[in-house]
C-alpha positions as a LaTeX table, in Angstrom:
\begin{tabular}{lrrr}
\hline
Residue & $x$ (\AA) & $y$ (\AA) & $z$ (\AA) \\
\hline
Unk1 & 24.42 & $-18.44$ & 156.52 \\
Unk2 & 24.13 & $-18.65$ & 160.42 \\
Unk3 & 27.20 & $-17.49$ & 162.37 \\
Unk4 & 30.23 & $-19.82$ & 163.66 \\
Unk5 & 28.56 & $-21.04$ & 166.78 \\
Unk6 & 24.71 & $-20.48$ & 165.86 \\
Unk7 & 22.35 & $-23.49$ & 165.35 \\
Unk8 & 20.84 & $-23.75$ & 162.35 \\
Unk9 & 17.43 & $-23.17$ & 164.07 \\
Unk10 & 16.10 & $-22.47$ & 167.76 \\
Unk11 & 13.50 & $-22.58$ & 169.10 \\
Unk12 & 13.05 & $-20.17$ & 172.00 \\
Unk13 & 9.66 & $-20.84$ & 174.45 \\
Unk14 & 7.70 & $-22.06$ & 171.94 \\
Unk15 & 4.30 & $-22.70$ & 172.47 \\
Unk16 & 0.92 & $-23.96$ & 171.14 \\
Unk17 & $-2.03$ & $-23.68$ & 173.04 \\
Unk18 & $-5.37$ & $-24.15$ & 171.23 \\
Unk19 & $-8.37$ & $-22.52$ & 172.28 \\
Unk20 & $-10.56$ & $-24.79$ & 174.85 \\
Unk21 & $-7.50$ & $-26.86$ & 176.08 \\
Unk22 & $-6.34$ & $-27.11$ & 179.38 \\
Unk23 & $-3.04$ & $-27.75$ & 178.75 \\
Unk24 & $-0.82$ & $-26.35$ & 175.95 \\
Unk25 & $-0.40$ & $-29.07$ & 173.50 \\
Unk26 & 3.67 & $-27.44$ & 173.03 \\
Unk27 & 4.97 & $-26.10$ & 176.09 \\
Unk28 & 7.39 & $-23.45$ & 176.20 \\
Unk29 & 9.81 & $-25.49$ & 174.25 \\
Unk30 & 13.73 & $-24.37$ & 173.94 \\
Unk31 & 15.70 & $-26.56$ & 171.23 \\
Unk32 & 18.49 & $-25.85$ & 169.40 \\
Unk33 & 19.28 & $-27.70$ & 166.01 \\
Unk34 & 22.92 & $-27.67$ & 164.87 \\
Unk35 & 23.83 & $-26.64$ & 161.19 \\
Unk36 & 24.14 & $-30.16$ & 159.56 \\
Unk37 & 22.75 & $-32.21$ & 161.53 \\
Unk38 & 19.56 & $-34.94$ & 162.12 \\
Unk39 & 17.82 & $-34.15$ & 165.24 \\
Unk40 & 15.05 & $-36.68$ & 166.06 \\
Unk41 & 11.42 & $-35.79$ & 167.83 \\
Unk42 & 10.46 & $-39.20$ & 169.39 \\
Unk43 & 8.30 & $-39.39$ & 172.11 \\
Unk44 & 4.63 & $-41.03$ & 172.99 \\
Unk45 & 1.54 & $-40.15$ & 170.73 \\
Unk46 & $-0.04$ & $-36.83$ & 171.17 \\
Unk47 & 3.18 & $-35.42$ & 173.13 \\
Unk48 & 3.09 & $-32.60$ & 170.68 \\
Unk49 & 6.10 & $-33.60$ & 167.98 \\
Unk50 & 4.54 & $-32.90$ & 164.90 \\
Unk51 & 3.01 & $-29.98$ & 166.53 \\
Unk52 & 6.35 & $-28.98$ & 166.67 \\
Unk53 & 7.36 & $-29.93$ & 163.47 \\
Unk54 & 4.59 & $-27.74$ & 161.77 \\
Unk55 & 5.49 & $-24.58$ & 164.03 \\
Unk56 & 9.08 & $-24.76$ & 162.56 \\
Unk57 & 7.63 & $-23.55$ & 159.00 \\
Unk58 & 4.60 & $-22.36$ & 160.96 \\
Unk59 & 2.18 & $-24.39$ & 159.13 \\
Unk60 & 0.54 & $-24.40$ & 162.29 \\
Unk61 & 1.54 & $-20.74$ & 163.92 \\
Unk62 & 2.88 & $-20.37$ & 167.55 \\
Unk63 & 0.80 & $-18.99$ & 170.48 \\
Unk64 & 3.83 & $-17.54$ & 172.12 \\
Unk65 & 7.90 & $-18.12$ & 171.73 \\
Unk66 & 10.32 & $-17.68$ & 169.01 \\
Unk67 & 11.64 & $-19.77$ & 165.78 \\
Unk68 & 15.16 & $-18.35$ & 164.68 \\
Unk69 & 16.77 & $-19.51$ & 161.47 \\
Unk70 & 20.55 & $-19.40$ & 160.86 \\
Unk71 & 20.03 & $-16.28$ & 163.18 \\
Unk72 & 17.50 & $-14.83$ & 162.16 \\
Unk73 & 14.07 & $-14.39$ & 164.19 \\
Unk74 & 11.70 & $-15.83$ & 161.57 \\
Unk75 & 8.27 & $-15.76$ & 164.20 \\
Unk76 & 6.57 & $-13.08$ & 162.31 \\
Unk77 & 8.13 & $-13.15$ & 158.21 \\
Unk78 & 5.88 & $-13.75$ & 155.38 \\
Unk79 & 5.13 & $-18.08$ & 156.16 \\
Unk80 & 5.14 & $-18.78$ & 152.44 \\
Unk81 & 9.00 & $-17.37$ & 151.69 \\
Unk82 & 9.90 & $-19.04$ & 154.82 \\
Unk83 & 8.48 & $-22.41$ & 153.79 \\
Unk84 & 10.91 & $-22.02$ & 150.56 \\
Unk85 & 13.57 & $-21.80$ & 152.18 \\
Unk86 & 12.92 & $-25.28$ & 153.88 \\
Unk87 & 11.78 & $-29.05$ & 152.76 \\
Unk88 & 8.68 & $-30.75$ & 153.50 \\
Unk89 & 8.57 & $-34.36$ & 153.72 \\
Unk90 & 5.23 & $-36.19$ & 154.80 \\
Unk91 & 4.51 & $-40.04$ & 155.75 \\
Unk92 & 1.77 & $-39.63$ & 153.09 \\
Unk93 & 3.85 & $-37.90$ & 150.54 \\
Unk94 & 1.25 & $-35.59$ & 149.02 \\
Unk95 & 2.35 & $-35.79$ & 145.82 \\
Unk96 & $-0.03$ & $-33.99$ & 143.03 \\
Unk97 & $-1.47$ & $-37.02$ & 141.47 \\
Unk98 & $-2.17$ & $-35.37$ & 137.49 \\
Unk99 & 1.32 & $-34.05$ & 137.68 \\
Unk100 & 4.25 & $-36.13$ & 136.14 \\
Unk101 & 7.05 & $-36.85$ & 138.66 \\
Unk102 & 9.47 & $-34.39$ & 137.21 \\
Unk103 & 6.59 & $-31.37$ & 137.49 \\
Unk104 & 6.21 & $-32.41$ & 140.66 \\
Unk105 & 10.10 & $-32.34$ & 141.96 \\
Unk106 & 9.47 & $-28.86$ & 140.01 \\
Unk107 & 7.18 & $-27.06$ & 141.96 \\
Unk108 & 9.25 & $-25.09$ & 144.28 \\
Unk109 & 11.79 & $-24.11$ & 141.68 \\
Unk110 & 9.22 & $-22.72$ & 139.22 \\
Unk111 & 7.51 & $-20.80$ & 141.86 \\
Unk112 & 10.93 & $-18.95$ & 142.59 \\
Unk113 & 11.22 & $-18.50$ & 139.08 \\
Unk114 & 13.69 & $-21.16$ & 137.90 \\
Unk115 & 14.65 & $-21.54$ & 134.11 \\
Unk116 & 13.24 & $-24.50$ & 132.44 \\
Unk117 & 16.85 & $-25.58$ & 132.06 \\
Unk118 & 18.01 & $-24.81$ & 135.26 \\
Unk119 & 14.83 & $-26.94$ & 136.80 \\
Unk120 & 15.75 & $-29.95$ & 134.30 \\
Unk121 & 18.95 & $-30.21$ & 134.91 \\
Unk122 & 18.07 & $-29.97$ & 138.73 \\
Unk123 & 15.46 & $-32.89$ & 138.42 \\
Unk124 & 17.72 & $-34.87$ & 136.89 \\
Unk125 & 20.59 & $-34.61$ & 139.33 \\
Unk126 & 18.15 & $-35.59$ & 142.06 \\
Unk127 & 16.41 & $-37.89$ & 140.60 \\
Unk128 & 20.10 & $-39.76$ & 140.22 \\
Unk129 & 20.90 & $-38.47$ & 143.64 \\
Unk130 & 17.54 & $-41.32$ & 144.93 \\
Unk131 & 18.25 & $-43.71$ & 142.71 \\
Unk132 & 15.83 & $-42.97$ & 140.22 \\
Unk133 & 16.70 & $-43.23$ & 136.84 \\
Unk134 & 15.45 & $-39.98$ & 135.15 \\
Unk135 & 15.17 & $-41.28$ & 131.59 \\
Unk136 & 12.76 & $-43.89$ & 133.01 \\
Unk137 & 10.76 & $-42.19$ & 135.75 \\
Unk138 & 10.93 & $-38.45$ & 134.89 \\
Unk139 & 7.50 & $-38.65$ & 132.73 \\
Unk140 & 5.95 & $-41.04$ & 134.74 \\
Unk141 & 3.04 & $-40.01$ & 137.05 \\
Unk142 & 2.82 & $-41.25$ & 140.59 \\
Unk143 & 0.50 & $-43.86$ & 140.54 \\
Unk144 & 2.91 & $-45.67$ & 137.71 \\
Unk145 & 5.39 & $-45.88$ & 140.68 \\
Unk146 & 5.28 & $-48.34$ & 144.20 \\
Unk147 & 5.21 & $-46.29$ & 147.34 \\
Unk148 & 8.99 & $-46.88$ & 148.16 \\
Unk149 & 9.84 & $-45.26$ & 144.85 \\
Unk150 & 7.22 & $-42.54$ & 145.33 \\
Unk151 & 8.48 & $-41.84$ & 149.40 \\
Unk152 & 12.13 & $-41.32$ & 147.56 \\
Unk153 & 10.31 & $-38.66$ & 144.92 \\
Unk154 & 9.06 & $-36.92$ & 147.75 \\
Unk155 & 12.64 & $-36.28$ & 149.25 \\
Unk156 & 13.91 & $-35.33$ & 145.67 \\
Unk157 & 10.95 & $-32.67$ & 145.77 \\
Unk158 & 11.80 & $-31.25$ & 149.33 \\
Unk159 & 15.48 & $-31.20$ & 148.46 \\
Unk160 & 14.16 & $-29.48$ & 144.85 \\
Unk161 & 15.31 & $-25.73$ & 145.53 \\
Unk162 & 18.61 & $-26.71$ & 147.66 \\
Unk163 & 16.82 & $-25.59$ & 151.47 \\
Unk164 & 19.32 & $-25.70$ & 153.89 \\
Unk165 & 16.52 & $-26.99$ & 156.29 \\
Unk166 & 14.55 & $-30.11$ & 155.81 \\
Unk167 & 11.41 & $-31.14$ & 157.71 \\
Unk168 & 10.44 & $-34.60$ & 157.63 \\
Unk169 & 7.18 & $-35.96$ & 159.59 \\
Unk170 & 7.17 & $-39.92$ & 159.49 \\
Unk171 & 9.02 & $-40.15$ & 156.21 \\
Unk172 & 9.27 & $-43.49$ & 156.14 \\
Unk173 & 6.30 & $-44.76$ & 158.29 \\
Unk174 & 3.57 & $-46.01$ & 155.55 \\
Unk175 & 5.71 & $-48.22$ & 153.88 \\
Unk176 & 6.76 & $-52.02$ & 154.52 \\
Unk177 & 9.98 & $-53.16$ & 156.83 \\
Unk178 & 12.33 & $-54.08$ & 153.67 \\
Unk179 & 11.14 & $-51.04$ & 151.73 \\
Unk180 & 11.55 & $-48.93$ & 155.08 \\
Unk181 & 15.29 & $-50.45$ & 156.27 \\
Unk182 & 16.28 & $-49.46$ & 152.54 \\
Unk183 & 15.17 & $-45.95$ & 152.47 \\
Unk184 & 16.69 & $-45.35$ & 155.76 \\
Unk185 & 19.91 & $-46.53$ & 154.49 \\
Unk186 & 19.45 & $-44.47$ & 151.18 \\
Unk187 & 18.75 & $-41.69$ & 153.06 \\
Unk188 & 21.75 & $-42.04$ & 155.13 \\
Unk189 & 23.87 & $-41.98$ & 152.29 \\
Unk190 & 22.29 & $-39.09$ & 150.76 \\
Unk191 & 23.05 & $-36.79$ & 153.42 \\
Unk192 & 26.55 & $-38.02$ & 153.71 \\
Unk193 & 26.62 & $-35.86$ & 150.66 \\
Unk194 & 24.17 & $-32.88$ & 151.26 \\
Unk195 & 24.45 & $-32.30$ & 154.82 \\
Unk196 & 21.28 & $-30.74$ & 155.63 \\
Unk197 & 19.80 & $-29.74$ & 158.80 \\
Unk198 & 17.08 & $-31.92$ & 159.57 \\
Unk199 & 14.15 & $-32.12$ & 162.16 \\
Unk200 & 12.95 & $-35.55$ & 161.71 \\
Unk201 & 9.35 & $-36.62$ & 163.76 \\
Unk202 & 8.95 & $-40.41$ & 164.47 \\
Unk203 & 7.18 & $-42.18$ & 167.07 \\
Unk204 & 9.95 & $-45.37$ & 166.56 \\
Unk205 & 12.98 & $-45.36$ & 168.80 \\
Unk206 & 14.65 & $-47.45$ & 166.61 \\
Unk207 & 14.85 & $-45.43$ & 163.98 \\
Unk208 & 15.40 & $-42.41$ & 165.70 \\
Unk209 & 18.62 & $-44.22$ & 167.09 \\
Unk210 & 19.64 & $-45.19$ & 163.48 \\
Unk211 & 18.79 & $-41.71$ & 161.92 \\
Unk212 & 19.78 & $-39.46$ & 164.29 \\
Unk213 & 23.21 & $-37.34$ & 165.11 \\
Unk214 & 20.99 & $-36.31$ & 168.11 \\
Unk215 & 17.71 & $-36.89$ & 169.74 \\
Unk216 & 14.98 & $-35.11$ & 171.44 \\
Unk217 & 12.42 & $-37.54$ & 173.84 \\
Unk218 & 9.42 & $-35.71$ & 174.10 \\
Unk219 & 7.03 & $-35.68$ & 177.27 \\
Unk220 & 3.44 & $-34.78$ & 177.29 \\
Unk221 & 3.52 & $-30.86$ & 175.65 \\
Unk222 & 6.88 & $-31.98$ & 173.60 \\
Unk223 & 8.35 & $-30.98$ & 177.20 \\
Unk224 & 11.96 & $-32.18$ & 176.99 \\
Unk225 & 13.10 & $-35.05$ & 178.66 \\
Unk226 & 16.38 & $-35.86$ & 177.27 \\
Unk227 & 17.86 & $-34.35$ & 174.64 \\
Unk228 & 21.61 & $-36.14$ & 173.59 \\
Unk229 & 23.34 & $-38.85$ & 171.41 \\
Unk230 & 21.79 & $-41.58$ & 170.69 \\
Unk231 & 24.98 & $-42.99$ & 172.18 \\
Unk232 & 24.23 & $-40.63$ & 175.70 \\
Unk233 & 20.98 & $-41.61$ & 175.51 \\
Unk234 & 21.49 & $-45.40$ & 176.02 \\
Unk235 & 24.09 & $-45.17$ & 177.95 \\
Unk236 & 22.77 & $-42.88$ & 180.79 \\
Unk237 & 18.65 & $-42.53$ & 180.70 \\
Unk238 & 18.38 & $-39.19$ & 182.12 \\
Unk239 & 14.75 & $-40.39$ & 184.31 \\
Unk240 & 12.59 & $-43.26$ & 184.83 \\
Unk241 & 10.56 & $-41.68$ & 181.53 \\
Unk242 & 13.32 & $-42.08$ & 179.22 \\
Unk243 & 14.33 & $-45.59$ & 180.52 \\
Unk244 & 10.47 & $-46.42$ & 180.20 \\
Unk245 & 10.62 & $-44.73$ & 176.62 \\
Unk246 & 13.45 & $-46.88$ & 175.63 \\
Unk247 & 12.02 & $-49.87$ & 176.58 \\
Unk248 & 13.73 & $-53.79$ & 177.01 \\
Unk249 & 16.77 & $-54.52$ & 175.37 \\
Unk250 & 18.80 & $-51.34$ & 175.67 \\
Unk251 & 22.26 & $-53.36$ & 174.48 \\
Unk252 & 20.50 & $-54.45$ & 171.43 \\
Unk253 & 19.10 & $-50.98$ & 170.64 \\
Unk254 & 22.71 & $-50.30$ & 170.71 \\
Unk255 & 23.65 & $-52.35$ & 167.62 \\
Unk256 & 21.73 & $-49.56$ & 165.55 \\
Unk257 & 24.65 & $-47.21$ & 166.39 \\
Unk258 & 27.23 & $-49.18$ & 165.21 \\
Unk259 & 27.42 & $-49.81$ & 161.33 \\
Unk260 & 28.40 & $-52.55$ & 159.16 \\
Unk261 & 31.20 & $-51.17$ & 157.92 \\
Unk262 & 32.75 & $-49.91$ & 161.42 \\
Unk263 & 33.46 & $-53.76$ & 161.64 \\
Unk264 & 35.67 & $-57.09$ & 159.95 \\
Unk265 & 33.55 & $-57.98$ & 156.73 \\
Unk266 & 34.68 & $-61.57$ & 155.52 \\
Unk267 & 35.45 & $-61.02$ & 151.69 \\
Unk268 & 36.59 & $-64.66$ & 150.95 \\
Unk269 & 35.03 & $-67.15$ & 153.71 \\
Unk270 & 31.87 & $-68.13$ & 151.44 \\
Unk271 & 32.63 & $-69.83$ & 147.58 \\
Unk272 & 31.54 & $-67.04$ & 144.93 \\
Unk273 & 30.61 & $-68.27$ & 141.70 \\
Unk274 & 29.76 & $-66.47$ & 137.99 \\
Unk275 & 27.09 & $-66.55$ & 135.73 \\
Unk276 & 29.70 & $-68.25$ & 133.40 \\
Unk277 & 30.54 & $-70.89$ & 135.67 \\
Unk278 & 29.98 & $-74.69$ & 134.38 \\
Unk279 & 27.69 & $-77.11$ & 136.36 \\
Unk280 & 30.89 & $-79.61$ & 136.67 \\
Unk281 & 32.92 & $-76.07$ & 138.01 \\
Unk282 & 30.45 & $-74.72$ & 141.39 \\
Unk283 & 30.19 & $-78.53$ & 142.51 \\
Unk284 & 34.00 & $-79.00$ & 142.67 \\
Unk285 & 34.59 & $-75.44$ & 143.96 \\
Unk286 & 31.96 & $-75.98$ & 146.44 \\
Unk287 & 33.19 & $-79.79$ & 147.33 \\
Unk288 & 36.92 & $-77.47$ & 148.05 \\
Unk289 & 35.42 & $-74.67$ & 149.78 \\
Unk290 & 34.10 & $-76.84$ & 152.76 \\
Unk291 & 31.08 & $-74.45$ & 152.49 \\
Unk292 & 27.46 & $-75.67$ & 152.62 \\
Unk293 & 26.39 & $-72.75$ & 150.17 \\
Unk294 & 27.72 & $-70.85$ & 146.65 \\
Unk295 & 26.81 & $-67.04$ & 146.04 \\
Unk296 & 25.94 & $-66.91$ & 142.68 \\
Unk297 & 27.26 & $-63.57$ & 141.69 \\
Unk298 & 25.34 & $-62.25$ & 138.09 \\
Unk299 & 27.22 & $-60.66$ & 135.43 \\
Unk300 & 27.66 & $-57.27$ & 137.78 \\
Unk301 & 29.26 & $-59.35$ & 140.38 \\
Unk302 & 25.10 & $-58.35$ & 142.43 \\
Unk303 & 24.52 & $-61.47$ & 144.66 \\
Unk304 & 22.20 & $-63.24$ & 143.09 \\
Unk305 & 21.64 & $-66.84$ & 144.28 \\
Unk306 & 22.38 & $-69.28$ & 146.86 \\
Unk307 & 23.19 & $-73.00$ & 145.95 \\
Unk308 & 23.40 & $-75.96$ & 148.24 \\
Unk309 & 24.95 & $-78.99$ & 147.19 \\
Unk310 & 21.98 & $-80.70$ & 147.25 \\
Unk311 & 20.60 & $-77.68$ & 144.18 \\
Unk312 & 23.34 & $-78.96$ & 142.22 \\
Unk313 & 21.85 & $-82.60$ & 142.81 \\
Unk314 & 18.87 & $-82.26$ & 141.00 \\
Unk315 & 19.36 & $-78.71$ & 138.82 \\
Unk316 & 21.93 & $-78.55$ & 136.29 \\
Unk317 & 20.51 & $-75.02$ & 135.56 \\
Unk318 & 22.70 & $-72.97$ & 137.85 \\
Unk319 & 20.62 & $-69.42$ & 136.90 \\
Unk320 & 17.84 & $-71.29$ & 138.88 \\
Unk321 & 19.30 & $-73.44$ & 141.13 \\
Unk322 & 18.97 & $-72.64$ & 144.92 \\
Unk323 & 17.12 & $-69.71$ & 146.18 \\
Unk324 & 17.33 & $-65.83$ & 145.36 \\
Unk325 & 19.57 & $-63.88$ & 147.79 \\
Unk326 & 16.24 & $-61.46$ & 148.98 \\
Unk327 & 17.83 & $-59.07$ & 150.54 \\
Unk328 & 21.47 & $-57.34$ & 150.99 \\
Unk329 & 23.19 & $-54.49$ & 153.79 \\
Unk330 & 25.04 & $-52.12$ & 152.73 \\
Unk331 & 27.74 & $-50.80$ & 154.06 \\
Unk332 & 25.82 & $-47.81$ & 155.54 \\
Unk333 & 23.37 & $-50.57$ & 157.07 \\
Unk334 & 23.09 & $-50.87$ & 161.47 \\
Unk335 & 24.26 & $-54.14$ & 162.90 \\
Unk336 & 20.57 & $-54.33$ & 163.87 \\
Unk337 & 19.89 & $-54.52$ & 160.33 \\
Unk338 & 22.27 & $-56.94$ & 159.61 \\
Unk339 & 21.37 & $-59.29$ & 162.42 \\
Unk340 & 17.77 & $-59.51$ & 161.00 \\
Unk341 & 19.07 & $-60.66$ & 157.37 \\
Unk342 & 20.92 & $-63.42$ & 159.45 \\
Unk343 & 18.05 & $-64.75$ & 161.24 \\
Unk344 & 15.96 & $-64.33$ & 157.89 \\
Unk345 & 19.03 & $-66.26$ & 155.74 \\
Unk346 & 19.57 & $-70.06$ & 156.47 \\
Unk347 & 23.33 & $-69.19$ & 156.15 \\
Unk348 & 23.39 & $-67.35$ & 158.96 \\
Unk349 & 25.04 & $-64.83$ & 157.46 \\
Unk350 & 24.33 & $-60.90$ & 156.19 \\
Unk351 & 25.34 & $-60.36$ & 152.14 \\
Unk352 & 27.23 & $-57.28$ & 152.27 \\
Unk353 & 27.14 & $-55.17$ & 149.35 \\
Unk354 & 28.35 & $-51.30$ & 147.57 \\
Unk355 & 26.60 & $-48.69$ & 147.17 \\
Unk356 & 25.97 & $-50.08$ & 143.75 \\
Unk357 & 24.78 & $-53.13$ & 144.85 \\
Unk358 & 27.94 & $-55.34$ & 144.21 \\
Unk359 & 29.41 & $-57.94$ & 146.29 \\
Unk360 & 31.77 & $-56.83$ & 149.17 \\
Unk361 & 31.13 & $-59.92$ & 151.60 \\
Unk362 & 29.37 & $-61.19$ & 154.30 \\
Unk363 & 28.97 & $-60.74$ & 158.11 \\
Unk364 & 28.47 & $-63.82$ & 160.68 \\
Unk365 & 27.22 & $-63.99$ & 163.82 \\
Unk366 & 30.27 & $-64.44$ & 165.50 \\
Unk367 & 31.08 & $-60.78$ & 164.22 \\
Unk368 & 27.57 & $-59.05$ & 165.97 \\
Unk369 & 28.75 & $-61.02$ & 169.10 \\
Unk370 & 31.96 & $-59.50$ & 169.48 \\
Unk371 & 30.31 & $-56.03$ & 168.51 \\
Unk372 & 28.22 & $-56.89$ & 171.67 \\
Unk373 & 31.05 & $-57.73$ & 173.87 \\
Unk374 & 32.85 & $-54.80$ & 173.15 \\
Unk375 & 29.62 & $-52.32$ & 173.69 \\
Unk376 & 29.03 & $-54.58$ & 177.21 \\
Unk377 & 33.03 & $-54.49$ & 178.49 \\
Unk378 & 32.97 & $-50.40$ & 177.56 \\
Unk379 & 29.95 & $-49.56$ & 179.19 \\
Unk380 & 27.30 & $-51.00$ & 181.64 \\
Unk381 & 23.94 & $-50.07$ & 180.40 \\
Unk382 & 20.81 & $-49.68$ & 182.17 \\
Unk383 & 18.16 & $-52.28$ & 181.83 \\
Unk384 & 20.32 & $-54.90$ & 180.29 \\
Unk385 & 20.09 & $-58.51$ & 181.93 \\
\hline
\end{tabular}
């Protein structure tokens, strides 16, 4: 374990320079990464991030500099023990194709030399830990499962032989927005329970606002141009780069710090109804409620459906009456996030749910507005109009 007061990995000068180049593509970079934390690279394309990312585990080995590792100067061990002793996650995923899904969570375990029950019974538990359900998925093979579902295999693999380092290199980048959004929040929750350190490469601002504790902006060379809370970050650019990096619409970058459950979620201003309600029942509870809409709640209390009055008009059927609630936030989810279902829901309104997908309310508009007032009265930001 590193000592009280040492990151969890530093990087000390380091620097790439490949034969024929001008310029080193990593310059003398100095970054510390603090045990238990997610510290974003973000920065322009070919600014040297994942160039940086591969050094860490020197995949791609260092012209000059140092990489320490809970203390330890790590430049010159054997590469393959340190790569076990940290994750790999990929936007591509890599996973071995003829391999089933719990060989391939297995391959870093059995290399150290794991037990066969030892490696189950690890599989398993992460397999849960992704929301994967083992007995369905464990004996599957990759191209039986959709990419979202094969991205979250890939974390259960890097996470496989407990590293207390994980390197992730646009984990989420090849999938869709829904599918992306979802693994972000997943993710999120996850490490609320592992707490790894994690260097996490992205070329989307957003999301390095949403992920990250802290973040790195990159320059040409991965030179350093700001390296702070997200929070800092928007608050006070440190140059004309970084503003420029950030781009328009600083305040609204801003919801992606705040979360839906640091605010008021309304748990009884829209009519619920139950897969046992009558016909006769949702149109009187919805004439009382004042409400243009019912949430049709199934048997798990999941939101399932939205009814209008005008649904109950001409479909007696109320398991396929109105349209399907698409998608929820969870509690873990941005503001940001939340203000897209809004604009996507004719409601106007964000479906708020557990971590096991049942009902805990909804979020207006009128809620993200005051979360805006309050970020504009504590703090003028830069590049706001």
């Amino acid at each position: 374990m590193s000592t009280p007061g040492e990151p969890m990995i530093r990087l000390d000068k380091l620097t790439k320079q490949y034969p024929g180049q001008e310029a080193p593509a990593v310059d003398a970079v100095d970054l510390a990464v603090p045990t238990g934390e997610i510290v974003i690279l973000v920065g322009p394309s070919g600014c040297g991030k994942t160039t940086t990312l591969e050094m860490i585990n020197r995949l791609i080995e260092p012209s000059s500099g140092r990489i320490f590792l809970e203390g330890e100067d790590v430049t010159h061990v054997n590469a393959d023990q340190l790569r076990r002793r940290m994750g790999y996650v990929i936007q591509q995923i890599g996973l071995f194709p003829h391999q089933t899904i719990a060989q391939n969570i297995a391959v870093v375990p059995r290399m150290l030399g794991w037990k066969d029950a030892r490696i189950n019974d690890r599989v398993d538990e992460l397999l849960h830990l992704v929301g994967l359900d083992p007995g369905r998925y464990r004996n599957r093979y990759p191209k039986e499962m959709s990419g979202g579902q094969r991205q979250r295999v890939g974390v259960a693999r890097a996470m496989a032989a407990d590293p207390p380092v994980m390197l992730m290199d646009e984990p989420f980048g090849a999938t869709d927005p829904i599918t992306r959004e979802r693994l972000q929040n997943e993710f999120l929750r996850i490490q609320e329970d592992i707490r790894k350190t994690i260097v996490f490469v992205t070329h989307d601002i957003d999301e390095a606002i949403k992920m990250g504790d802290r973040i790195a902006i990159l320059a040409e060379g991965s030179q350093i141009a700001q390296y702070d809370t997200p929070e800092a970050i928007l608050t006070s650019p440190a140059s004309e780069f970084v503003e420029q990096f950030l781009g328009s619409g600083i305040l609204l970058k801003r919801l992606n710090l705040s979360r839906v459950e640091d605010v008021h979620v309304a748990t009884g201003e829209w009519p619920t109804i139950g897969p046992d309600t009558t016909y006769d029942q949702a149109r009187q509870h919805l004439q009382q409620s004042g409400r243009t809409h019912l949430l049709l709640l199934d048997a798990q209390r999941r939101p399932d459906r939205w009814i209008a009055a005008i649904d109950l008009d001409r479909d007696r059927d109320l398991s396929m009456a109105g349209t399907r609630v698409q998608a929820c936030v969870d509690s873990r989810a941005t503001l940001n996030d939340a203000l897209q279902e809004m604009l996507l829901n004719a409601n106007g309104v964000a479906v708020v749910v557990d971590r096991d997908g049942v009902y805990a309310g909804t979020l207006d508009l009128e809620t993200i507005i005051a979360a805006i007032r309050e970020m504009r009265s504590g703090t003028a930001v830069p590049g706001d109009t």
